[in-house]
mmCIF file of C-alpha atoms in Angstrom:
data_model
loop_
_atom_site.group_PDB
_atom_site.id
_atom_site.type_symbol
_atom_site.label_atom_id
_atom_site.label_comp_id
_atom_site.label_asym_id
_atom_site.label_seq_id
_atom_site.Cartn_x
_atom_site.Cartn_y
_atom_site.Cartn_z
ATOM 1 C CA UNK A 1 2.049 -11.512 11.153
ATOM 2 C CA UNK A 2 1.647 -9.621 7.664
ATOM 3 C CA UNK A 3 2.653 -6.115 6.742
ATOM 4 C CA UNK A 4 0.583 -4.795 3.836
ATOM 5 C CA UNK A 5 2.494 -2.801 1.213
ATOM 6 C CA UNK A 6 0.337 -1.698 -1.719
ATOM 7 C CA UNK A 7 -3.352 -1.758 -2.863
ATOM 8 C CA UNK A 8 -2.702 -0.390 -6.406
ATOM 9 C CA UNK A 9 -5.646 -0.794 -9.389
ATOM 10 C CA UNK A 10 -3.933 -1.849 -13.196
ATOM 11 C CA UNK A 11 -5.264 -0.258 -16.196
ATOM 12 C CA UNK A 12 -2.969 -1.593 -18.651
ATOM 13 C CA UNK A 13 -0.065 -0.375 -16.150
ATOM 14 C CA UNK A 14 1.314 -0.085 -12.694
ATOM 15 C CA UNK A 15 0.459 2.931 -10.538
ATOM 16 C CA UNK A 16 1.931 3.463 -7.612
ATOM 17 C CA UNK A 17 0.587 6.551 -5.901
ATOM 18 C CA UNK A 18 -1.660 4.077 -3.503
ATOM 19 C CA UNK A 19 0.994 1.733 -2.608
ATOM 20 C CA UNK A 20 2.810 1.676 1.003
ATOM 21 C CA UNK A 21 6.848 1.599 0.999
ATOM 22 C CA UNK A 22 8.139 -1.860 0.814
ATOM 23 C CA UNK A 23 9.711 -1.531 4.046
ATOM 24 C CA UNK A 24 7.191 -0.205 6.241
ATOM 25 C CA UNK A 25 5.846 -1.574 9.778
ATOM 26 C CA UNK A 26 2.767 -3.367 9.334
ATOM 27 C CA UNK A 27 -0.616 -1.488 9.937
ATOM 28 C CA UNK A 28 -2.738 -1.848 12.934
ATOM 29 C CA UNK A 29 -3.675 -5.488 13.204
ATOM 30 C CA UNK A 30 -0.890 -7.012 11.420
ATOM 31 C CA UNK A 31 1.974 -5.601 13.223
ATOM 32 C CA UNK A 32 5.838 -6.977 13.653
ATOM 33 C CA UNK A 33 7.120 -4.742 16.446
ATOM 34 C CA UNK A 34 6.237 -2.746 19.317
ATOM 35 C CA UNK A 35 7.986 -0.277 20.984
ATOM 36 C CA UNK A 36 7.621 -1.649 24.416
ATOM 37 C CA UNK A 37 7.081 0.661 27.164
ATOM 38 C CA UNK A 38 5.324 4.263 26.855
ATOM 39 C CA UNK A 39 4.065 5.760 24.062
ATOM 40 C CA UNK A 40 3.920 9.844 24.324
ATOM 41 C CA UNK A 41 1.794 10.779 21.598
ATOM 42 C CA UNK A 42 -1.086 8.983 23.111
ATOM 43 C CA UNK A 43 -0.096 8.316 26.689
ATOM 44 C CA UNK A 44 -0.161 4.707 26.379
ATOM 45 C CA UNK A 45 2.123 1.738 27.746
ATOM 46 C CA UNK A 46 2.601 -1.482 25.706
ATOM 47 C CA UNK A 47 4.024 -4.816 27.356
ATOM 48 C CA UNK A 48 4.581 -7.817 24.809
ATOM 49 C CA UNK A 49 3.636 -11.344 25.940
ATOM 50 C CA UNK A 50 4.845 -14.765 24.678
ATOM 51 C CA UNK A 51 2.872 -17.707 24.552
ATOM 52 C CA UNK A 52 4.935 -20.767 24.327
ATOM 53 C CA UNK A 53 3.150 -24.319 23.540
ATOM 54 C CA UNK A 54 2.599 -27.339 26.188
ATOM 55 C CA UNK A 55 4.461 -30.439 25.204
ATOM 56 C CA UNK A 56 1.799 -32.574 23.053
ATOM 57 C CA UNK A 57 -0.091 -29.602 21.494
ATOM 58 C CA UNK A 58 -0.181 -29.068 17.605
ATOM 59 C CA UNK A 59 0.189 -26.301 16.025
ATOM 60 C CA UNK A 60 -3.142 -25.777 14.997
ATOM 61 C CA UNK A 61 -4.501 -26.151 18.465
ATOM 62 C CA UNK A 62 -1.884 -23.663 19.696
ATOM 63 C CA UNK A 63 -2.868 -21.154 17.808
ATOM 64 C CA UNK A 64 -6.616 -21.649 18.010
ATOM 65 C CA UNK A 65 -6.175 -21.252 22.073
ATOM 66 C CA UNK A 66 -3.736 -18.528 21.882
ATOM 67 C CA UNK A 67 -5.823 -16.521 19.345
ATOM 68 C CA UNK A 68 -9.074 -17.062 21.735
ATOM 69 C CA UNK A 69 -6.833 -15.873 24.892
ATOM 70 C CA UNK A 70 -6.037 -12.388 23.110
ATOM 71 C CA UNK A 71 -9.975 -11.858 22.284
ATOM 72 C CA UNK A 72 -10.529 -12.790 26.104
ATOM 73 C CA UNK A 73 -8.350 -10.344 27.023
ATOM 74 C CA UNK A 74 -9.135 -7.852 25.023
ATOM 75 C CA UNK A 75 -13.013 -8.331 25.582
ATOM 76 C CA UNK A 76 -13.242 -9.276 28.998
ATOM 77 C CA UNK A 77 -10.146 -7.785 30.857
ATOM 78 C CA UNK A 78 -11.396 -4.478 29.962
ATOM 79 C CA UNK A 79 -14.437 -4.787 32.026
ATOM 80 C CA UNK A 80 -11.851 -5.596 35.627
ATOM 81 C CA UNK A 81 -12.749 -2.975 37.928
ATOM 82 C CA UNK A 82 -8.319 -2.596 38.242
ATOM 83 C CA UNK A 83 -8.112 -1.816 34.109
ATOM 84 C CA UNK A 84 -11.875 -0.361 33.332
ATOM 85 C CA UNK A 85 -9.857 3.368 34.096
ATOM 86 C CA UNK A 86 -8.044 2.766 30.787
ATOM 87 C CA UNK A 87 -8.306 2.191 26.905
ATOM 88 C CA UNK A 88 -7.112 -1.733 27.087
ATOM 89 C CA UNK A 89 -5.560 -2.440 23.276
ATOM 90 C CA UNK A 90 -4.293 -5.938 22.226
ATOM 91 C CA UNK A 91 -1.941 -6.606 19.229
ATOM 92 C CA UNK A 92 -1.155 -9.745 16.919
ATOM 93 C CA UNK A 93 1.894 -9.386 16.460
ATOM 94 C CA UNK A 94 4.180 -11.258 13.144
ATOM 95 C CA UNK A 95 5.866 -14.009 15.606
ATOM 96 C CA UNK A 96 4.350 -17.635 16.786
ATOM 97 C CA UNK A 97 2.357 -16.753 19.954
ATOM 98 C CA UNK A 98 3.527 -13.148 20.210
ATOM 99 C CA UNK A 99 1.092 -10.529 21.761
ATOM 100 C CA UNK A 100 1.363 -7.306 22.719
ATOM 101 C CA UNK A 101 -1.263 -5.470 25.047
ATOM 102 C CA UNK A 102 -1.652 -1.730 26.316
ATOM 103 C CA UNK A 103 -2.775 0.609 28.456
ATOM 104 C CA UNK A 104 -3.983 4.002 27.630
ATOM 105 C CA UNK A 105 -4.685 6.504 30.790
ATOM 106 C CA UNK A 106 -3.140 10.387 31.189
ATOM 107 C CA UNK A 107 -1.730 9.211 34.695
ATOM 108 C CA UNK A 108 1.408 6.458 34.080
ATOM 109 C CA UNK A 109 0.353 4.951 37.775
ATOM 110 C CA UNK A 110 -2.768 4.191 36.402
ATOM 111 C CA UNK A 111 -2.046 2.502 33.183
ATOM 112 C CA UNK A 112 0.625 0.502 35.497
ATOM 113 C CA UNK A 113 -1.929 -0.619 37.246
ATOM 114 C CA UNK A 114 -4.155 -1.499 34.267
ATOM 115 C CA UNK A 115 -1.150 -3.484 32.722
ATOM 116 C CA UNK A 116 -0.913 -5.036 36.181
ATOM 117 C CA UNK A 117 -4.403 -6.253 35.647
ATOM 118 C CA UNK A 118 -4.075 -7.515 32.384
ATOM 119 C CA UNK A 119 -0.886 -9.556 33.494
ATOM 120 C CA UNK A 120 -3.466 -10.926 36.666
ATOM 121 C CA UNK A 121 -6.274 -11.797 33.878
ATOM 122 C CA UNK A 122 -3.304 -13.469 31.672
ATOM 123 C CA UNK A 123 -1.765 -15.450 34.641
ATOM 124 C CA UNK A 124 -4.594 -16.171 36.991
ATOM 125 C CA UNK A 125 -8.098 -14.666 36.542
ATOM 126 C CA UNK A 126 -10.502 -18.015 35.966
ATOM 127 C CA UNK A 127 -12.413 -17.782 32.694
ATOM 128 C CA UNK A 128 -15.983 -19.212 32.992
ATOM 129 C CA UNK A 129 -17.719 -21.169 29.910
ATOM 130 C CA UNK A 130 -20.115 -18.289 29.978
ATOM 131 C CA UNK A 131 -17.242 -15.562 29.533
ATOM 132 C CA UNK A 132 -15.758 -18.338 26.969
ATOM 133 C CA UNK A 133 -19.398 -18.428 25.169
ATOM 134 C CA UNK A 134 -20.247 -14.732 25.203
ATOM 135 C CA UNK A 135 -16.901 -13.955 23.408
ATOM 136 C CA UNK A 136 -16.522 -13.270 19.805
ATOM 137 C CA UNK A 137 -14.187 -15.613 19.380
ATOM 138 C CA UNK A 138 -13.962 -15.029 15.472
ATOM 139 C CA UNK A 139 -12.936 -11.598 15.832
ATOM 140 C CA UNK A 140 -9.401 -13.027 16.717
ATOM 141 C CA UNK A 141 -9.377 -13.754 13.048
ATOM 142 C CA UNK A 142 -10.777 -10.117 11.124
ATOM 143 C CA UNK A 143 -8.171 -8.230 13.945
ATOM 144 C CA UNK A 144 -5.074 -10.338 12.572
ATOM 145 C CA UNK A 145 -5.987 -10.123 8.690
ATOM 146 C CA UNK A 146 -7.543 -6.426 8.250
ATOM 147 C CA UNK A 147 -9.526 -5.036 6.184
ATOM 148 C CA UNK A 148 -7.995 -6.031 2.700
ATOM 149 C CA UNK A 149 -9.434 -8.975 0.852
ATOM 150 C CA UNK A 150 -6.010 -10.265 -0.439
ATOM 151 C CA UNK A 151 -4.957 -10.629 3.043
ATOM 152 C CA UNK A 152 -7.417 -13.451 3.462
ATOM 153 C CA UNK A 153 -6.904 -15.140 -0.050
ATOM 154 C CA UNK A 154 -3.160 -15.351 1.163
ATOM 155 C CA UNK A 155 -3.511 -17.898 3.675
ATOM 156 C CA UNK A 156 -5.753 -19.768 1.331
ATOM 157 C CA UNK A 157 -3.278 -20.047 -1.296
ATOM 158 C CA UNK A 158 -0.492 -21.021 1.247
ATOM 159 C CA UNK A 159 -2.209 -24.029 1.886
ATOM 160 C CA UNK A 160 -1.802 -25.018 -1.299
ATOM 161 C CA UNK A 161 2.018 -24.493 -1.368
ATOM 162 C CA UNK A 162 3.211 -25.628 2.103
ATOM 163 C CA UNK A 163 2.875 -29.174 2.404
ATOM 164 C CA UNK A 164 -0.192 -30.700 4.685
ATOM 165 C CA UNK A 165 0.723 -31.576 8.355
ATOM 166 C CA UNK A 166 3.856 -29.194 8.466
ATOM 167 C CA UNK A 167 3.536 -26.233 11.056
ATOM 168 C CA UNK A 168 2.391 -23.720 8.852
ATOM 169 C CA UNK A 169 0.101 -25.658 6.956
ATOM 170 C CA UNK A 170 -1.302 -26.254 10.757
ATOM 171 C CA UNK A 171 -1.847 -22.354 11.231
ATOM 172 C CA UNK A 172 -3.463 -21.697 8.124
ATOM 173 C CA UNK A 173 -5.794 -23.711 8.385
ATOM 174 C CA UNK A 174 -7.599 -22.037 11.176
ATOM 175 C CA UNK A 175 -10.226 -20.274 9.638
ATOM 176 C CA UNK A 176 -12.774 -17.875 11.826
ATOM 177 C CA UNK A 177 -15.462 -21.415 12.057
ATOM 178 C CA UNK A 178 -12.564 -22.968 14.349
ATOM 179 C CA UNK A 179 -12.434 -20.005 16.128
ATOM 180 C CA UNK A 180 -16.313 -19.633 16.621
ATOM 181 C CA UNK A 181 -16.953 -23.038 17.474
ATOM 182 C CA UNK A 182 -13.465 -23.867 19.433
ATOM 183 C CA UNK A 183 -14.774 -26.364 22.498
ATOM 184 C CA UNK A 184 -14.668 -24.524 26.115
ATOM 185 C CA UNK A 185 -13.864 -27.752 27.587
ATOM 186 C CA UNK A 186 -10.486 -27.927 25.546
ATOM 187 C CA UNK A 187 -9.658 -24.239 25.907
ATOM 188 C CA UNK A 188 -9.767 -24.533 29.951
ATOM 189 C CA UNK A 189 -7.348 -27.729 29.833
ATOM 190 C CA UNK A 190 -4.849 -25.459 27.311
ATOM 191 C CA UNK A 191 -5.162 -22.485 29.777
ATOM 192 C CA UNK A 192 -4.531 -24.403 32.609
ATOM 193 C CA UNK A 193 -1.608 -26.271 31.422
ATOM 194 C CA UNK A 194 0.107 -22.899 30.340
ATOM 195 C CA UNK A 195 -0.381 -21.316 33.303
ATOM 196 C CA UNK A 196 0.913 -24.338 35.643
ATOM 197 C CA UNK A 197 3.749 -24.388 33.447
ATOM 198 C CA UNK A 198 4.672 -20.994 33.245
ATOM 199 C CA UNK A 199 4.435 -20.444 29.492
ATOM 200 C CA UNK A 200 3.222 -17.052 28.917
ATOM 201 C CA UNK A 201 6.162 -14.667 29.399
ATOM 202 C CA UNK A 202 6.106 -10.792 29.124
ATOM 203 C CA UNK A 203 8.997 -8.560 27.986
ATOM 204 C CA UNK A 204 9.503 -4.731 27.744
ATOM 205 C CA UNK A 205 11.858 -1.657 28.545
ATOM 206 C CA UNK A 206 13.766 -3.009 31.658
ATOM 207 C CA UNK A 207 12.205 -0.151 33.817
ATOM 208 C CA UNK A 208 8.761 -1.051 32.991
ATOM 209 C CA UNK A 209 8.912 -4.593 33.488
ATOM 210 C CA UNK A 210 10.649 -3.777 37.375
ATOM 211 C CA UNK A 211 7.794 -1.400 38.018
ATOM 212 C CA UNK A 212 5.239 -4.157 36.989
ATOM 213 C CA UNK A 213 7.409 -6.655 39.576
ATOM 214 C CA UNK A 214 8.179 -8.918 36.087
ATOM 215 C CA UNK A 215 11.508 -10.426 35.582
ATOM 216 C CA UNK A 216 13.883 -9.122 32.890
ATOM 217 C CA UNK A 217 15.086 -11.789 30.572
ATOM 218 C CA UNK A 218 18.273 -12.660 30.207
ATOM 219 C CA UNK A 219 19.776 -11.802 26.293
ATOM 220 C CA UNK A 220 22.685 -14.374 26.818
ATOM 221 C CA UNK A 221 19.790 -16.698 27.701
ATOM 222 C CA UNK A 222 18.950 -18.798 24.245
ATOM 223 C CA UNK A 223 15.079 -20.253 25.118
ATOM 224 C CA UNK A 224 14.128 -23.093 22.509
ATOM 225 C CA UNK A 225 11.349 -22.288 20.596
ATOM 226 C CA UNK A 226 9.459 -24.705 18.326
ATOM 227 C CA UNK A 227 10.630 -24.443 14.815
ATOM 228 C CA UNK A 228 7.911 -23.412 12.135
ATOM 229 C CA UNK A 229 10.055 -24.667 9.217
ATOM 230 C CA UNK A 230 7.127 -25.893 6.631
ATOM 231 C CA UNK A 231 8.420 -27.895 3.458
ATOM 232 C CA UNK A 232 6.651 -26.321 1.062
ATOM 233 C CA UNK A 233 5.229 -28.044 -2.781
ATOM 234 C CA UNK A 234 7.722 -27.523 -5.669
ATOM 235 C CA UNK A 235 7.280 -24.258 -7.453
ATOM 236 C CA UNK A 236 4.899 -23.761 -10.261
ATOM 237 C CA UNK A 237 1.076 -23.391 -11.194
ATOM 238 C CA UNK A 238 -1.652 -24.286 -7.903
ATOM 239 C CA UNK A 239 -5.228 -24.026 -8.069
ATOM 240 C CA UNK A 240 -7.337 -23.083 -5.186
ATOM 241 C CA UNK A 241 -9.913 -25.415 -4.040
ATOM 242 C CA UNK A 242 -12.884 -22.885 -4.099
ATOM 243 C CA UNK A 243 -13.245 -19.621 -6.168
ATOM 244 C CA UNK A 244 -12.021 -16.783 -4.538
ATOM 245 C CA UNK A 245 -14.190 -14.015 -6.513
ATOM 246 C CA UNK A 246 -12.299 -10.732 -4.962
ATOM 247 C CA UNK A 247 -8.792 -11.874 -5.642
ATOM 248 C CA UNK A 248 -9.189 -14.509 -7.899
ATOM 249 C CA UNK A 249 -5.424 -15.694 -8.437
ATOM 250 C CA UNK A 250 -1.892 -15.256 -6.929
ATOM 251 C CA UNK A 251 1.110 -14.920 -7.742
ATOM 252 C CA UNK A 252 3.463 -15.541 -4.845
ATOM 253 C CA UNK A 253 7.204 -15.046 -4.364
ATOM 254 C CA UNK A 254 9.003 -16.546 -1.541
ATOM 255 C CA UNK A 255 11.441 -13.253 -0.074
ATOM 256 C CA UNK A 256 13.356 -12.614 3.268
ATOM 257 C CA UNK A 257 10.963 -11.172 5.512
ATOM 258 C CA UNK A 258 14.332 -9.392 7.375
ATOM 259 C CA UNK A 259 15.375 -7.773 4.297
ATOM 260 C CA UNK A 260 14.053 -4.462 3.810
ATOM 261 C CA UNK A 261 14.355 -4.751 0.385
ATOM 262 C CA UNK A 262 13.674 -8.476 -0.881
ATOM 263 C CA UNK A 263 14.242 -7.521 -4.586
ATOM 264 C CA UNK A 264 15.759 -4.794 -6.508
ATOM 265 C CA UNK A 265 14.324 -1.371 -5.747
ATOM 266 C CA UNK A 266 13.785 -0.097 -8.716
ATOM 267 C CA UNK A 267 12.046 -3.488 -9.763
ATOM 268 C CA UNK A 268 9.869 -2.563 -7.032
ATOM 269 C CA UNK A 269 9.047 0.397 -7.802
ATOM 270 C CA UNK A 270 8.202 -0.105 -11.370
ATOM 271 C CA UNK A 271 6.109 -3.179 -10.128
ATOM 272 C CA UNK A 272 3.885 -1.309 -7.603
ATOM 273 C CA UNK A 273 5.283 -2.156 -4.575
ATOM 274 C CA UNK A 274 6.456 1.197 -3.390
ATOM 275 C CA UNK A 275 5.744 4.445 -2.686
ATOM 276 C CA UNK A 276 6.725 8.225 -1.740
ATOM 277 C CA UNK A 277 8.444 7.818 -5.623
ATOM 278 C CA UNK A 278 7.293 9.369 -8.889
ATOM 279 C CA UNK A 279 4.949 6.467 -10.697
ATOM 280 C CA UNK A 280 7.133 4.820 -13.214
ATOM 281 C CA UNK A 281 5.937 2.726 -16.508
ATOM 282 C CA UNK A 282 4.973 -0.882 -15.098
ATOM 283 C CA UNK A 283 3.884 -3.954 -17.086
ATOM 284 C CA UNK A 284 2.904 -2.558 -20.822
ATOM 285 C CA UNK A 285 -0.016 -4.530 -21.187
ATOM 286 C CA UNK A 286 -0.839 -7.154 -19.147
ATOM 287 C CA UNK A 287 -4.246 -8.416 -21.042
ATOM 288 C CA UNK A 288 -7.350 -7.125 -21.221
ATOM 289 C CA UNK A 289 -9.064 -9.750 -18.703
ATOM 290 C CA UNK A 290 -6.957 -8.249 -15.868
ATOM 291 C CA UNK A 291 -8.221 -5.790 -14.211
ATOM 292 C CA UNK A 292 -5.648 -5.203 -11.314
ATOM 293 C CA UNK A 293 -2.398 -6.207 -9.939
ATOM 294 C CA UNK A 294 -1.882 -5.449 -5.900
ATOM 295 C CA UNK A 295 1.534 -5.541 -4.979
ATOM 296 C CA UNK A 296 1.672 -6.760 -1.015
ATOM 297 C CA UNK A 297 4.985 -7.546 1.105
ATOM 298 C CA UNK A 298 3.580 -10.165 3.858
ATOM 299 C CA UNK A 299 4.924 -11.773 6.739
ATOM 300 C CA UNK A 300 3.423 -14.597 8.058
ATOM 301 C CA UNK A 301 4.860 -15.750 11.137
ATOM 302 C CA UNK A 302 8.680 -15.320 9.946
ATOM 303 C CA UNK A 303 7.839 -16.542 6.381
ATOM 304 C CA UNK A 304 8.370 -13.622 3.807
ATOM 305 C CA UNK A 305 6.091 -13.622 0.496
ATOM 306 C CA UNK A 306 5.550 -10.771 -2.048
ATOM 307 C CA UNK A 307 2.613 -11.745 -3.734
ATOM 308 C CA UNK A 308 0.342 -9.946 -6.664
ATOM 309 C CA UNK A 309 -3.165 -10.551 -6.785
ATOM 310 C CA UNK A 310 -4.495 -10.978 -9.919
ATOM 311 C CA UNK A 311 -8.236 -9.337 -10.487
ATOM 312 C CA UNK A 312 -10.554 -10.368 -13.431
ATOM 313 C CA UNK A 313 -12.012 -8.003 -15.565
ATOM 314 C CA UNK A 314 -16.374 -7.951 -15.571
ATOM 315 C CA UNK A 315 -17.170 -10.157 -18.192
ATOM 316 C CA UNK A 316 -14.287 -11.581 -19.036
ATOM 317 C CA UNK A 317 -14.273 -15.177 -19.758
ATOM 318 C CA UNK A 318 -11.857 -17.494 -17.788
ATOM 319 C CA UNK A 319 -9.982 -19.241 -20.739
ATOM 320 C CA UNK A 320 -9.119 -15.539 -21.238
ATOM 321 C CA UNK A 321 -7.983 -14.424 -17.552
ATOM 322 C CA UNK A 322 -5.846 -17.881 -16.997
ATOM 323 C CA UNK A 323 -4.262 -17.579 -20.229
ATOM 324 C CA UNK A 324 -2.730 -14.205 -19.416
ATOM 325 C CA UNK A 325 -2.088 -14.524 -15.774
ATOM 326 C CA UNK A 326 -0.205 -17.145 -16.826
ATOM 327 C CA UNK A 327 1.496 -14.955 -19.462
ATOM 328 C CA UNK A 328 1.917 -11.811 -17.162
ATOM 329 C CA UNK A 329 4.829 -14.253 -15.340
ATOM 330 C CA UNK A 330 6.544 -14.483 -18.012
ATOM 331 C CA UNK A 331 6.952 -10.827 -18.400
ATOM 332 C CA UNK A 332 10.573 -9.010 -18.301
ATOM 333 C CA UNK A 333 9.640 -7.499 -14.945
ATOM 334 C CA UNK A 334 8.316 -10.476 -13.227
ATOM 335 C CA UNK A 335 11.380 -12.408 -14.321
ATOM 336 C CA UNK A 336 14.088 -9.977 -13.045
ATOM 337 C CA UNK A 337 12.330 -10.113 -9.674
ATOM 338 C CA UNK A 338 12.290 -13.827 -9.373
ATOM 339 C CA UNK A 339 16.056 -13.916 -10.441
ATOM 340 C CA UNK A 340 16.662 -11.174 -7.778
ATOM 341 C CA UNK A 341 14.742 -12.707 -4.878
ATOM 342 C CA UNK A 342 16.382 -15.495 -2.362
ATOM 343 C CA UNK A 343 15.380 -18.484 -3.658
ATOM 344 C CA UNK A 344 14.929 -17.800 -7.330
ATOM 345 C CA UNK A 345 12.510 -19.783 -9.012
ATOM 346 C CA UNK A 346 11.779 -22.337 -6.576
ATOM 347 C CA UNK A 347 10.000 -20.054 -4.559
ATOM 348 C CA UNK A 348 7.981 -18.463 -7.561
ATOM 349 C CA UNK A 349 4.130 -19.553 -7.449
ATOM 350 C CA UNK A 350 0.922 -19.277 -9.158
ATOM 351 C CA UNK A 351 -1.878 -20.260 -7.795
ATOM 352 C CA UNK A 352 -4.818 -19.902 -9.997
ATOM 353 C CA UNK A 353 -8.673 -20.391 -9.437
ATOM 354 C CA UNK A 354 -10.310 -23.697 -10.326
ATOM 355 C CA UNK A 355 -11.774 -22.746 -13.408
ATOM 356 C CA UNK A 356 -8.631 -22.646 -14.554
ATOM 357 C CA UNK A 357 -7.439 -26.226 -13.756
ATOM 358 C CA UNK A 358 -11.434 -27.639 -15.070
ATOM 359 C CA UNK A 359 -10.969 -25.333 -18.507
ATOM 360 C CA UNK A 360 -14.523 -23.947 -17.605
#
């Protein structure tokens, strides 16, 4: 669910020589597409899966169990004596319950049969409390995020702007303590209902799904899937609950995670959040308590967000670093992305640390 753009450090400007193109696939572990079927370049075979939610379920326990079934797969599948010949590889993908899984071997009957055993694991193969209890069921959580630190602040801060109870507010919650402690007992009575009622589904090139004896869905075939639609709080100034020391604020800007290019390009550009592009002049001076601005494009299951963090100079004092975060939205740049972007201004956030919000 989140592509990361740009990791670029601000010393009283923009660069951009670190950032990643605005429109780029997401890296390993956050990714929004496979291409389904073989992959040449390193002889593997990918298969996406679906996993679509039992009728009483919440969000948040959705994606708890459906998280935990991808580390199970990827952990414990491996070790089948039918998919042991090959490099088993499982994906996160952007979309609500999407998956993707692969098989690596030089022969293509092997890795079909090491996709066929992955399927058998995902459909049938019982998983024991002691499978369930040796897993590292946390890991679900560092694969999705990565490795950059504003990837985690994000979800933090979207609590704080999507309204409590609504579906995304649901998923972010989940931190990697729900994972770790998630209760056995409840993850068998998910699994079982899913499987009884059919809802995990695979799709792929049409010739890879007949060879794996899977049925082709039907395009003209509209499945309902639940909606994610979150009301969100109005726009303006949030504070985090805790201190987030790394990335200590946000700014966030609601985008269309379809459109390649959410705001003007050279905007963009000049704020960081491309690349392959000669560095252009960025903010002129955007206080001496800043240290950094990253420039990310995220998508987090279907909702778009370009969002800046904000570092803090060493030894600057908070009055100090508030003050001119708050000032760096008000500058030219900042403004003519806003006004570009789909929903203007009520989709513009800050969301600051504490400190800010006590006056410490």
């Amino acid at each position: 669910m989140r592509t990361f753009v740009s990791f670029v450090a601000l010393a009283f400007s923009i660069a951009t020589s670190a950032a990643l193109p605005i429109d780029l696939p997401p890296q390993p572990g956050r990714v929004t597409t496979i291409a389904a079927g073989r992959s040449p370049a390193s002889e593997q075979s990918w298969l996406t899966y679906h996993v679509d939610m039992p009728k009483g379920v919440s969000f948040r326990e959705q994606h708890v169990h459906q998280e935990i079934l991808a580390v199970l797969l990827k952990d414990n599948a491996s070790q089948l004596p039918n998919v042991s010949p090959c490099e088993l590889k499982v994906r996160f993908l952007d979309g609500f319950g999407d998956f993707a899984v692969g098989a690596g071997h030089p022969n293509p009957a092997r890795r079909l049969a090491c996709l066929r055993g992955a399927i058998g694991y995902l459909l049938r193969q019982p998983i024991g409390e002691f499978d369930f209890g040796a897993t590292k069921k946390d890991s679900a959580y560092w694969t999705r995020m990565g490795y950059s630190a504003q990837t985690y602040v994000e979800p933090v801060a979207l609590l704080a702007i999507y309204q409590k109870y609504s579906p995304l507010h649901q998923i972010h919650s989940v931190g990697k303590e729900d994972l770790s402690n998630a209760s056995f007992e409840e993850f068998d009575a998910w699994l079982r209902r899913s499987r009884e009622q059919k809802l995990i589904s695979f799709a792929g090139e049409r010739t890879l799904l007949d060879s794996l004896d899977l049925p082709v869905p039907d395009p003209m075939l509209l499945v309902p899937v639940p909606s994610l639609k979150s009301p969100r709080i109005p726009a303006g100034v949030l504070f985090f609950e805790k201190e987030k020391p790394e990335v200590p604020a946000l700014i966030m800007l609601s985008i269309d995670a379809n459109d390649p290019d959410p705001v003007d390009r050279e905007i963009a550009d000049r704020l960081g959040c491309t690349v392959n592009r000669p560095a252009r002049p960025g903010i002129a001076n955007p206080g001496h308590a800043i240290s950094f601005v990253n420039c990310y494009k995220s998508n987090w299951f279907g909702d778009g967000w370009l969002s800046f963090g904000i570092g803090k100079s060493d030894g600057a004092n908070y009055p100090d670093y508030c003050r001119q975060v708050r000032e760096l939205t008000s500058d030219p740049l900042f403004a003519a992305a806003v006004r570009g972007s789909a929903e203007g201004s009520k989709g513009f956030y800050v969301v600051l640390p504490p400190k800010c919000e006590t006056g410490e």
